[in-house]
Coordinates of C-alpha atoms and ligand atoms in Angstrom, one line a residue:
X1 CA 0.0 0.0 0.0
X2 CA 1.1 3.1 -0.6
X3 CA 2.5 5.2 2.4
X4 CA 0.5 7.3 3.9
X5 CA -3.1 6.3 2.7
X6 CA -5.3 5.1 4.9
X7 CA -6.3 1.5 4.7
X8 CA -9.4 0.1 3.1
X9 CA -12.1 -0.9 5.2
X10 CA -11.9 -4.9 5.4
X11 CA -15.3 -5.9 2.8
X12 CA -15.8 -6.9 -0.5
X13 CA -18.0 -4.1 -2.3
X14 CA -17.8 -3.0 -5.3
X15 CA -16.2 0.5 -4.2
X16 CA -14.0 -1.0 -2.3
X17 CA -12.6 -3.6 -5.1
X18 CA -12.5 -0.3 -7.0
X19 CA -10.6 1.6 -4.8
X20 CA -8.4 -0.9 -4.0
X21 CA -7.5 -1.4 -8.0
X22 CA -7.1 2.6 -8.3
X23 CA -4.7 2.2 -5.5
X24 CA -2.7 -1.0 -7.1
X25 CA -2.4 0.9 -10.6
X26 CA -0.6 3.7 -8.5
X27 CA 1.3 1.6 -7.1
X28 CA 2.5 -0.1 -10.2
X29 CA 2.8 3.3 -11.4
X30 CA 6.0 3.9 -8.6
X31 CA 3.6 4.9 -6.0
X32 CA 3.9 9.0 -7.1
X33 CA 2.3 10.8 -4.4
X34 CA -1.1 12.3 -4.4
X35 CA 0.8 16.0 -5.2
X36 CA 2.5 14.5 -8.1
X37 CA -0.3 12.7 -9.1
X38 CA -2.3 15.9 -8.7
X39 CA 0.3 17.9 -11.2
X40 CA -0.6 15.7 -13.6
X41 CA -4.3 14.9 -13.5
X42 CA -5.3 18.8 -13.0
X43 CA -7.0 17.9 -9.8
X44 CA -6.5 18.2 -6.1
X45 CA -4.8 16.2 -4.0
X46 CA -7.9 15.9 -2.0
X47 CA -10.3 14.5 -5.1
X48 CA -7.5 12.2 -6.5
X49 CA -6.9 10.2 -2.5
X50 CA -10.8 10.3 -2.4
X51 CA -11.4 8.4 -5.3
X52 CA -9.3 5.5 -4.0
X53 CA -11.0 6.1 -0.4
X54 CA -13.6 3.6 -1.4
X55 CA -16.7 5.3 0.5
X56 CA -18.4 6.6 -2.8
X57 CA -17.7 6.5 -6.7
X58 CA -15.5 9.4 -7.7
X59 CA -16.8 11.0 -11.1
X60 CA -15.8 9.6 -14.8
X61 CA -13.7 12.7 -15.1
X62 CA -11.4 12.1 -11.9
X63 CA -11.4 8.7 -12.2
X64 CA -9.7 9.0 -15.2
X65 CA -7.3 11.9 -14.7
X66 CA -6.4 9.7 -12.0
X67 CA -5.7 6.6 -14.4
X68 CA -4.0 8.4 -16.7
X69 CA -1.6 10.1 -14.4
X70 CA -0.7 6.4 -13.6
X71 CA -0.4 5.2 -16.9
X72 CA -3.2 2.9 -16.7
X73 CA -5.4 1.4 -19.3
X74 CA -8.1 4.6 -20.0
X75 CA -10.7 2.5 -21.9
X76 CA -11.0 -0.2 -19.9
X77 CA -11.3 1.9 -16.6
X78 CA -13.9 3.7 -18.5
X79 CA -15.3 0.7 -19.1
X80 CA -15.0 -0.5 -15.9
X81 CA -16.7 3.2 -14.3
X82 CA -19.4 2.7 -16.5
X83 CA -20.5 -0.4 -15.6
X84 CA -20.1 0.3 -12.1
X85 CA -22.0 3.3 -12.1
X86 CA -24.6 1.0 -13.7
X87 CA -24.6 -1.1 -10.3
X88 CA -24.4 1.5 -8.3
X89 CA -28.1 3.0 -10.1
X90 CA -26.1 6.3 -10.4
X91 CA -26.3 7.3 -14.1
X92 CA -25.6 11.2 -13.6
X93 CA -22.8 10.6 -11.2
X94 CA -20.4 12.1 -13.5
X95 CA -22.7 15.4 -13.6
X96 CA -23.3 15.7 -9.9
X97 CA -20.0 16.6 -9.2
X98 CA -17.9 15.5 -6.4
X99 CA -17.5 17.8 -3.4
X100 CA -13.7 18.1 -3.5
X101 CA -13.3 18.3 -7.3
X102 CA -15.4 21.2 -7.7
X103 CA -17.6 21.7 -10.3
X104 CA -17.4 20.0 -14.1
X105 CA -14.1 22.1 -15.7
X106 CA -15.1 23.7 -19.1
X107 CA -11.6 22.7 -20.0
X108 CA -9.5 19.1 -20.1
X109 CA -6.0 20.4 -19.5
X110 CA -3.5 17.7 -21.2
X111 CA -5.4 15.0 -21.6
X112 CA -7.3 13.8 -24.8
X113 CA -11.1 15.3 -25.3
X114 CA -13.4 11.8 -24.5
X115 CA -16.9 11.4 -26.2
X116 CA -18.2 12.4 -23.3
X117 CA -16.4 16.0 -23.2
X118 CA -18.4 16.3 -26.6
X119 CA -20.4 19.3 -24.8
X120 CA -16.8 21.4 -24.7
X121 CA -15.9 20.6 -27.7
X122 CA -15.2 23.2 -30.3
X123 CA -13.2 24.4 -33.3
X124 CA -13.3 21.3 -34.8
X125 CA -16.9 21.3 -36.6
X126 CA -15.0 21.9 -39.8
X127 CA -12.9 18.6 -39.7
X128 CA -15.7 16.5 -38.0
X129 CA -17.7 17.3 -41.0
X130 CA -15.1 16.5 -43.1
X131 CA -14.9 13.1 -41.7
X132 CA -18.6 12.8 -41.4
X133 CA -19.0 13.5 -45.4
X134 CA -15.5 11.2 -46.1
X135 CA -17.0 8.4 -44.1
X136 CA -21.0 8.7 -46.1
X137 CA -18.8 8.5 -49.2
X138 CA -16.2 5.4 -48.4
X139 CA -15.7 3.0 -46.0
X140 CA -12.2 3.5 -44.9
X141 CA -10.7 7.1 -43.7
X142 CA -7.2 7.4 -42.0
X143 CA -6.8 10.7 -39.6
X144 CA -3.1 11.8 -40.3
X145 CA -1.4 14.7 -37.9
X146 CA 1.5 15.9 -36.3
X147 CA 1.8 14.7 -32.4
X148 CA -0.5 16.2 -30.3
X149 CA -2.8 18.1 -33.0
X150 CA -6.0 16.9 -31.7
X151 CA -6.6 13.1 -34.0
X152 CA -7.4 11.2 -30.4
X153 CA -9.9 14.8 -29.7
X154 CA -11.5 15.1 -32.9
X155 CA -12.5 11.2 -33.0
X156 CA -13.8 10.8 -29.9
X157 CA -15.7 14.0 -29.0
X158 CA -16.0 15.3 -32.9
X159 CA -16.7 12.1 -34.6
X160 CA -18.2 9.6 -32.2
X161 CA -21.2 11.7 -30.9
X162 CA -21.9 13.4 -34.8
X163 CA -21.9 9.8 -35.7
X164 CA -24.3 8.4 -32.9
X165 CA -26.8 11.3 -33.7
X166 CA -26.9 10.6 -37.3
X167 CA -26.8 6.7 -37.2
X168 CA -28.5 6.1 -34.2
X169 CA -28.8 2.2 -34.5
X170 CA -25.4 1.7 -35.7
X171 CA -22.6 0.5 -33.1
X172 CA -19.3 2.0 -32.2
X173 CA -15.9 0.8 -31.3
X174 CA -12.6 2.5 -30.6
X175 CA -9.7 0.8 -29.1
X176 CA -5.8 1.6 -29.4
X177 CA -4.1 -1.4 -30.6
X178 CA -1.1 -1.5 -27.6
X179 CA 1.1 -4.2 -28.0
X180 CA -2.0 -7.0 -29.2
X181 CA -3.6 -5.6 -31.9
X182 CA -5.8 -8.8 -32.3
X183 CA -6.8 -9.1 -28.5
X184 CA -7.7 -5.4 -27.8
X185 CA -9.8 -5.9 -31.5
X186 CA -11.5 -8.8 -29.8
X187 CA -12.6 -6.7 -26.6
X188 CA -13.5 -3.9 -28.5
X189 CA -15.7 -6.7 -30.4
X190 CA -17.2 -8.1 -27.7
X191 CA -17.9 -5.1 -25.7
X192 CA -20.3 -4.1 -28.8
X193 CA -21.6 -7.8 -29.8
X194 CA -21.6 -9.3 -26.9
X195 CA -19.7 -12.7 -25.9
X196 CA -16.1 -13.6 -24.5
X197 CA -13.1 -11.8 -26.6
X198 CA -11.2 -15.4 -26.8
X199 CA -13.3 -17.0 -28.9
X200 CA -13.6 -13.8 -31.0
X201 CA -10.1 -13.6 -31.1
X202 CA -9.6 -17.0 -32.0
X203 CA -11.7 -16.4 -35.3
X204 CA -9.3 -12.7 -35.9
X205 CA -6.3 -14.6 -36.1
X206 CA -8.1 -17.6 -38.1
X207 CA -7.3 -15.8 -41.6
X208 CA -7.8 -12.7 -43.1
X209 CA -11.6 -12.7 -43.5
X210 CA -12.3 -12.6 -39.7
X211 CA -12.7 -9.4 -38.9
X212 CA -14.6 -8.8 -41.4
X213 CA -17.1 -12.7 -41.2
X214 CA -16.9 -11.5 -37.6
X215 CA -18.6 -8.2 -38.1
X216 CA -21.3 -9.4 -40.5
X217 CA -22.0 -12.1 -38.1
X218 CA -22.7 -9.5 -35.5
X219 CA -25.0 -7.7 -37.3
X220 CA -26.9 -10.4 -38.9
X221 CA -30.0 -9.3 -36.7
X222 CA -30.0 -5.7 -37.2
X223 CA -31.4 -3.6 -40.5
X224 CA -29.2 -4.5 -43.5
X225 CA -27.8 -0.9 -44.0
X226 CA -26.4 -0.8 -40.0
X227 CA -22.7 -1.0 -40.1
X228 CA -20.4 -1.0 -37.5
X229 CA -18.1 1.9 -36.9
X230 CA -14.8 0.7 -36.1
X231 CA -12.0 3.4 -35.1
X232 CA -8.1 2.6 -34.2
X233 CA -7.2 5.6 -32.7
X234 CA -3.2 5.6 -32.2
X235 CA -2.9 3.2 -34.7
X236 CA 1.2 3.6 -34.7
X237 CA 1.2 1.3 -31.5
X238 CA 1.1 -1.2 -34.1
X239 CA 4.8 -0.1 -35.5
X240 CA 5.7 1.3 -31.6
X241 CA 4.5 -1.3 -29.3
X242 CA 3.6 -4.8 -31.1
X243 CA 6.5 -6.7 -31.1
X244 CA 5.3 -9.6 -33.4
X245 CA 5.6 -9.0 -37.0
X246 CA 2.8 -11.9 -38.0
X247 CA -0.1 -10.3 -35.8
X248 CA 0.8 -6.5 -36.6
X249 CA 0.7 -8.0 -40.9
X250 CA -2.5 -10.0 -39.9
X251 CA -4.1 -6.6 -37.8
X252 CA -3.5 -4.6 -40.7
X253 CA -4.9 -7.0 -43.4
X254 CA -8.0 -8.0 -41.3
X255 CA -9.0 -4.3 -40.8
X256 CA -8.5 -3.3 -44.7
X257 CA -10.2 -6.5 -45.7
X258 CA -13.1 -5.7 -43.2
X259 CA -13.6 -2.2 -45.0
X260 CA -12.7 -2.9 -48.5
X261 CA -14.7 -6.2 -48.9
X262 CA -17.8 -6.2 -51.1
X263 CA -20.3 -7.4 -48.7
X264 CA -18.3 -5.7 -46.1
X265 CA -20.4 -4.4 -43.1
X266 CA -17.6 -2.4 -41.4
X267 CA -16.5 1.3 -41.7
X268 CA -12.8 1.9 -40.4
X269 CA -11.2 5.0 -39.4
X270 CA -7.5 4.7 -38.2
X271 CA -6.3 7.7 -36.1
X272 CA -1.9 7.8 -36.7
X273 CA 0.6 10.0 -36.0
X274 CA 1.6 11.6 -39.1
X275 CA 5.2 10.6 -38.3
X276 CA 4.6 7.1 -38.8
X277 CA 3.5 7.5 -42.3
X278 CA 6.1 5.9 -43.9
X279 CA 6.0 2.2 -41.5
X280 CA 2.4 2.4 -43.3
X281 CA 3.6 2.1 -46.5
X282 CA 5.7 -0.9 -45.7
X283 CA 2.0 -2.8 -46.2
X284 CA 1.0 -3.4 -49.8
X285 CA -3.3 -3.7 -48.6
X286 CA -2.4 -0.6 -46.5
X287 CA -1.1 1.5 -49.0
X288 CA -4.0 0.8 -51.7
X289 CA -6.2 1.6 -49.0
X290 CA -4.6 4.7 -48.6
X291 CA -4.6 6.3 -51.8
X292 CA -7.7 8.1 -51.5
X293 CA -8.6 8.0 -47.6
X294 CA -6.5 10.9 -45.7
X295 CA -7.4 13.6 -44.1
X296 CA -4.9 15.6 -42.7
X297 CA -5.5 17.4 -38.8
X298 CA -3.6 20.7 -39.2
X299 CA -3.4 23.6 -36.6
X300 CA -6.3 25.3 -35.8
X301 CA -7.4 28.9 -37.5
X302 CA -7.7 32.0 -35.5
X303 CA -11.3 31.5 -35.7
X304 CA -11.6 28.0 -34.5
X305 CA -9.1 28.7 -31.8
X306 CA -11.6 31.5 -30.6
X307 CA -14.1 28.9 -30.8
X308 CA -12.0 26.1 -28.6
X309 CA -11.1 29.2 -26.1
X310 CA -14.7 30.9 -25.5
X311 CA -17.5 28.4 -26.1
X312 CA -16.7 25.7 -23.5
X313 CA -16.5 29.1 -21.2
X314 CA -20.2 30.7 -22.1
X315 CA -21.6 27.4 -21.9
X316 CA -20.4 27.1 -18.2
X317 CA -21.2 30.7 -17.2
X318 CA -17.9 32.0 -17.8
X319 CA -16.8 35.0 -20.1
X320 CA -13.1 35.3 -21.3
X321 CA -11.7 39.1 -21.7
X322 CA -11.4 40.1 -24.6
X323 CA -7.6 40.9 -23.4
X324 CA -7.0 37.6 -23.1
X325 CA -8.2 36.0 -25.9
X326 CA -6.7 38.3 -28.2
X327 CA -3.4 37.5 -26.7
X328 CA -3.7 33.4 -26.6
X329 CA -5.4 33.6 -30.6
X330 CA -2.1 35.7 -31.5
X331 CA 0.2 33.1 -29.3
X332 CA -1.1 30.7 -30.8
X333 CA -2.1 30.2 -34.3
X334 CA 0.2 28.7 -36.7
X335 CA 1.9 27.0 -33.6
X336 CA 2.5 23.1 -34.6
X337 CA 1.8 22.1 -30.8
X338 CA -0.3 24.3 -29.6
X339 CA -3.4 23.0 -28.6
X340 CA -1.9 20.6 -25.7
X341 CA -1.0 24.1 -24.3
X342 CA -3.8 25.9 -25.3
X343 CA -5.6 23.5 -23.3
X344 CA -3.5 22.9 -20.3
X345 CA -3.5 27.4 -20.1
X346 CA -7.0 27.4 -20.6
X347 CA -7.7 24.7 -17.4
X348 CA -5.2 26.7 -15.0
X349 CA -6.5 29.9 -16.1
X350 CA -10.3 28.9 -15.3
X351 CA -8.7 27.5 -11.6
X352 CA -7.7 31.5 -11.0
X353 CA -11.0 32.8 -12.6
X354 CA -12.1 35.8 -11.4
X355 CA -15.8 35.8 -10.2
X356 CA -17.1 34.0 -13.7
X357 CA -14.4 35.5 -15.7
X358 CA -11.3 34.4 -17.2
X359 CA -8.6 36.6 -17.3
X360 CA -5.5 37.9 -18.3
X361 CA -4.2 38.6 -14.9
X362 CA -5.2 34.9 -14.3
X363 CA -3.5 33.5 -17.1
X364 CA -0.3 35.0 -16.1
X365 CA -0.5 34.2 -12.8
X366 CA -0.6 30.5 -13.8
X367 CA 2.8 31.0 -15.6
X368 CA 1.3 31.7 -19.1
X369 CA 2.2 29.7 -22.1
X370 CA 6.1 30.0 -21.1
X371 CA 6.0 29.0 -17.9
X372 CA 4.1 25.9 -18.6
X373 CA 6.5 24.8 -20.9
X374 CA 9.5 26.0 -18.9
X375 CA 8.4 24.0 -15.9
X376 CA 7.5 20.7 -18.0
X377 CA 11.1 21.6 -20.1
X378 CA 12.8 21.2 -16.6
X379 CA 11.2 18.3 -14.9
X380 CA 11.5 16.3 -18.2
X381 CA 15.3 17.1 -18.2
X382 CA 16.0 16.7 -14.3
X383 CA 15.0 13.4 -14.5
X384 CA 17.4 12.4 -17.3
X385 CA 20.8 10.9 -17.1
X386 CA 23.8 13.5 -17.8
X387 CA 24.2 11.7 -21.5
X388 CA 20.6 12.0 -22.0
X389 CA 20.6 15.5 -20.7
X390 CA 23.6 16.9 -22.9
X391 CA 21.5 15.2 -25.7
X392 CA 18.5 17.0 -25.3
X393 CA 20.0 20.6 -25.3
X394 CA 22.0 19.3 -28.6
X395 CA 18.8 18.8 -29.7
X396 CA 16.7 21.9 -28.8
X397 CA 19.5 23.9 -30.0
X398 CA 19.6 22.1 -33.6
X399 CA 15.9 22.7 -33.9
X400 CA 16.6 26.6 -32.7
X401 CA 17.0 29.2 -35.8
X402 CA 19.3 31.8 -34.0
X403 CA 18.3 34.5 -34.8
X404 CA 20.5 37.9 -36.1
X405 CA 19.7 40.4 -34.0
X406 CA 16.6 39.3 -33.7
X407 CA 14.7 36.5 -31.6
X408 CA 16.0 32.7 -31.8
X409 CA 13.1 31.2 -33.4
X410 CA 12.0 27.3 -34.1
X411 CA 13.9 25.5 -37.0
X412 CA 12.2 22.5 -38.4
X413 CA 14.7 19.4 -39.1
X414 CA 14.1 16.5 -40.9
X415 CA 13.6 13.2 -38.8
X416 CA 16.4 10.8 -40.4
X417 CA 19.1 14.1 -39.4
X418 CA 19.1 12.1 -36.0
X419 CA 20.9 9.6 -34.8
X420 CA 19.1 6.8 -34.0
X421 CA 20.9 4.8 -30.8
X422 CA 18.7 4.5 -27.9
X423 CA 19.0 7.2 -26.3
X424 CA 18.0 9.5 -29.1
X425 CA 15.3 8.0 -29.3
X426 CA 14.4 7.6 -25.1
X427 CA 15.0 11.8 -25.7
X428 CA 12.6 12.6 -28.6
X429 CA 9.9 10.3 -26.8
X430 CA 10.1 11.9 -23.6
X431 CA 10.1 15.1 -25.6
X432 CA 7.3 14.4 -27.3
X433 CA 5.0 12.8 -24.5
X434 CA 5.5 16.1 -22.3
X435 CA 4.2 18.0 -25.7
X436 CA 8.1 20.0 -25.8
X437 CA 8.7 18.7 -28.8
X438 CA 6.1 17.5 -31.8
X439 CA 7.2 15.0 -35.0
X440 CA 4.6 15.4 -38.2
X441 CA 5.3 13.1 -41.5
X442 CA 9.1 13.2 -41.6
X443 CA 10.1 16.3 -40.1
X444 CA 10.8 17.5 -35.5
X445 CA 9.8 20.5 -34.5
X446 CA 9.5 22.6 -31.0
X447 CA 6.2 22.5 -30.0
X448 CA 6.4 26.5 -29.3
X449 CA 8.5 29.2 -30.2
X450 CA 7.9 30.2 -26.3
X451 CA 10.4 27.2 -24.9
X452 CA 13.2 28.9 -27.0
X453 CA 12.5 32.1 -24.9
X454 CA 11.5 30.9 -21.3
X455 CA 13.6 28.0 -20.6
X456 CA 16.8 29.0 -18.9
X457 CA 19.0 25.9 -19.6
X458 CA 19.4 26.5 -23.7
X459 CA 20.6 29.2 -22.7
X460 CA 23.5 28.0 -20.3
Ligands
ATP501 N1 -10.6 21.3 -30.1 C1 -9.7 21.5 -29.1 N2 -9.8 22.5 -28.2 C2 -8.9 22.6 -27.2 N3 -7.9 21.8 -27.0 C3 -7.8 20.7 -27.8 C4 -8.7 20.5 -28.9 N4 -8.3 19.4 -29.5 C5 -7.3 18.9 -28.8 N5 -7.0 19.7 -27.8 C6 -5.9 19.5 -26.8 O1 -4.7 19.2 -27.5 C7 -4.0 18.2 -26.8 C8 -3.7 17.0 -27.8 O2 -4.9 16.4 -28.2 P1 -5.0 14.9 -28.6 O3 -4.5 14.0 -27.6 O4 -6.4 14.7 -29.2 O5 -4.0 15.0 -29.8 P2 -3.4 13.7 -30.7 O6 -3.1 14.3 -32.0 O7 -4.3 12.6 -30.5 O8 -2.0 13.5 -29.9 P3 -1.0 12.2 -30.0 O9 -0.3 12.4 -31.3 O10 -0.2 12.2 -28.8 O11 -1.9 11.0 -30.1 C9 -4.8 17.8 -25.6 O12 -4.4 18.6 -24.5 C10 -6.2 18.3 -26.0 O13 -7.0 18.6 -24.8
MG502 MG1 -3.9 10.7 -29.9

């Protein structure tokens, strides 16, 4: 047990078994304390320890800061909240708020927009109706973008409910493949058909044709035009984290068969990191199936930024000054990474609201954009070894454009300029995870022109 939390009552309820697992993924997490934990999730100490207290169901939306900031599975705790909430006969838990997490942010800091954040939403209608128009049209779409440019957002809270309100019979699965493709494709069936992933997966990794047998099997009893909607969302866990070369083939031939086939009953939409573009090509089915089926997430413009910044505001009785949003629109646009930041400003500017107003004073007093990324730039580097570290500021400064009398500014390189030994590699992705750094198709960028200016060690 971690130290210094208070042990579980002795009983075998559901909250408690659900405490008890939160507790167990933070301790295979390291066992970070509840202020680390806290750092990350955007919520307070206090909310995070409750949630693993066991005495009532925390909401969806801690329970899942909480997982995340533990590296545990998100889907299948969501899952696993659901279906709890279910036995508990609390279906507007998540909407009731929770005493010590305050009310419902209009805002998700860092993490990922989930279906259910479709209500705060925005700036995105444009590109969800792209993929809403692609997807009437053919039965296979790939979501390409540059590392944190909003695919995960856009498909779960864009896509998934514009989908479920137009095709209200039709199911819906996402899963991210992780290192078994083929297993987490079985859950994902089951969850939406019914019976045990095993036997599901047994008849995936028969031959080809199971995925898509599988799916027509399924909806053998519903109206002949339903289709399933089947969405791989970090689809470059199939390059990154499955190790076996005969399941990742077999994954990827499955899902184009299951979208491609005549009688096919299956719509696919991968979500991939644009940097991964090229592993695709290294599959024949893949890159047929990619000739006419990409759409491209791109930075947001200055109008759809104003959207993302003042809409999920109004709708939760807040106004933005005008101050403010003038300066985040101009900070912003054109910036490669900047939505994680957006986003992550936007949350710690609402904490410091002022009455029901965000505002610029606020905003800077939670650091701005620079401080952010100064303070993420530093703990990502403390915590590397002295190789690692020298590495990372040879980096930063070969993607810094110095400038002649004028401000340094970001210089894009081009990904195979980099070595690629181990701990290269262990750099960029720790670069990349905190959002520092952002890889599109072949190319590495800095996030934000901003971590040129406010971190102190490039210039050491
Ligand atoms: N429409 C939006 N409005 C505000 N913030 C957004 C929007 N879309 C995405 N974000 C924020 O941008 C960050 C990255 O989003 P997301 O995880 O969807 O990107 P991604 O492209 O899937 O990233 P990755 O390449 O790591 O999978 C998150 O902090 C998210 O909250
Ligand atoms: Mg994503």
């Amino acid at each position: 047990m971690p130290r210094g939390e208070r042990p579980l009552d002795a009983g075998d309820g559901v909250l408690l078994r659900f405490a008890h697992d939160l507790r167990q993924l933070r301790q295979k997490a390291g066992s970070p304390t509840y202020r680390v934990l806290a750092g990350q999730a955007h919520y307070s100490v206090a909310a995070l320890s409750e949630a693993a207290a066991g005495r009532k169901l925390p909401t969806l939306a801690v329970t899942l800061a909480y997982v995340r900031a533990c590296d545990g599975d998100v889907t299948e705790w969501e899952r696993r909240w659901h279906s709890l909430a279910t036995e508990l006969s609390a279906p507007d838990l998540d909407q009731a708020g929770d005493t010590d997490a305050e009310q419902r942010p209009p805002y998700v800091g860092l993490a990922a927009f989930q279906a259910e954040d479709a209500d705060r939403f925005f700036g995105r209608e444009r590109l969800a109706d792209d993929l809403m128009a692609r997807l009437a049209k053919q039965p296979f779409v790939a979501v390409f973008g540059a590392s944190g440019a909003g695919k995960s957002s856009v498909l779960r809270a864009g896509l998934i409910p514009r989908w479920g309100a137009e095709h209200p019979t039709e199911p819906i699965a996402l899963f991210t493949p992780g290192p078994n493709p083929m297993e987490e494709c079985a859950i994902a069936l089951a969850r939406v058909f019914g019976g045990t992933p095993g036997p599901l997966q047994a008849e995936l990794d028969r031959d080809r044709r199971g995925l898509h047998r599988l799916v027509r099997q399924g909806l053998a009893e519903s109206a002949d035009d339903n289709r399933l909607l089947l969405i791989v969302d970090q689809f470059e866990e199939v390059f990154t984290l499955c190790r076996d070369d005969g399941e990742r083939s077999r994954f990827i031939q499955g899902l184009v068969m299951a979208a491609r086939a005549a009688n096919g009953r299956c719509r696919i939409v991968l979500g991939i990191r644009a940097d991964f573009y090229t592993h695709c090509t290294a599959f024949v089915e893949l890159v047929e199936a990619l000739q006419d089926s990409q759409i491209t997430v791109g930075s947001m413009t200055p109008e759809e930024l104003r959207l993302a910044i003042t809409k999920p505001a109004t709708l939760s009785g807040c106004t933005v000054e005008t101050a403010l949003l003038a300066q985040l629109v101009a900070q912003l646009t054109g910036q490669i990474g900047g939505l994680p930041l957006l986003s992550h400003a936007l949350l710690e500017t609402w904490r410091r609201r002022r009455g029901n107003t965000l505002t610029l004073t606020g905003f800077q007093a939670a650091g701005g954009i620079e401080d952010a990324l100064a303070q993420t730039a530093e703990s990502v580097y403390t915590r590397l070894s002295p190789r690692r570290q020298r590495l990372t500021k040879d980096l930063m400064l070969r993607l810094t454009a110095l400038g002649d009398g004028t401000e340094d500014t970001k210089r894009r390189i081009i990904r195979s300029e980099l070595d690629d030994d181990t701990d290269t590699t262990f750099v960029l992705d720790r670069l990349v995870g905190a959002r520092l750094i952002a890889l599109d198709r072949d190319s590495v960028e800095i996030s934000h022109e901003a971590l040129i200016r406010s971190w102190p060690r490039l210039r050491e």
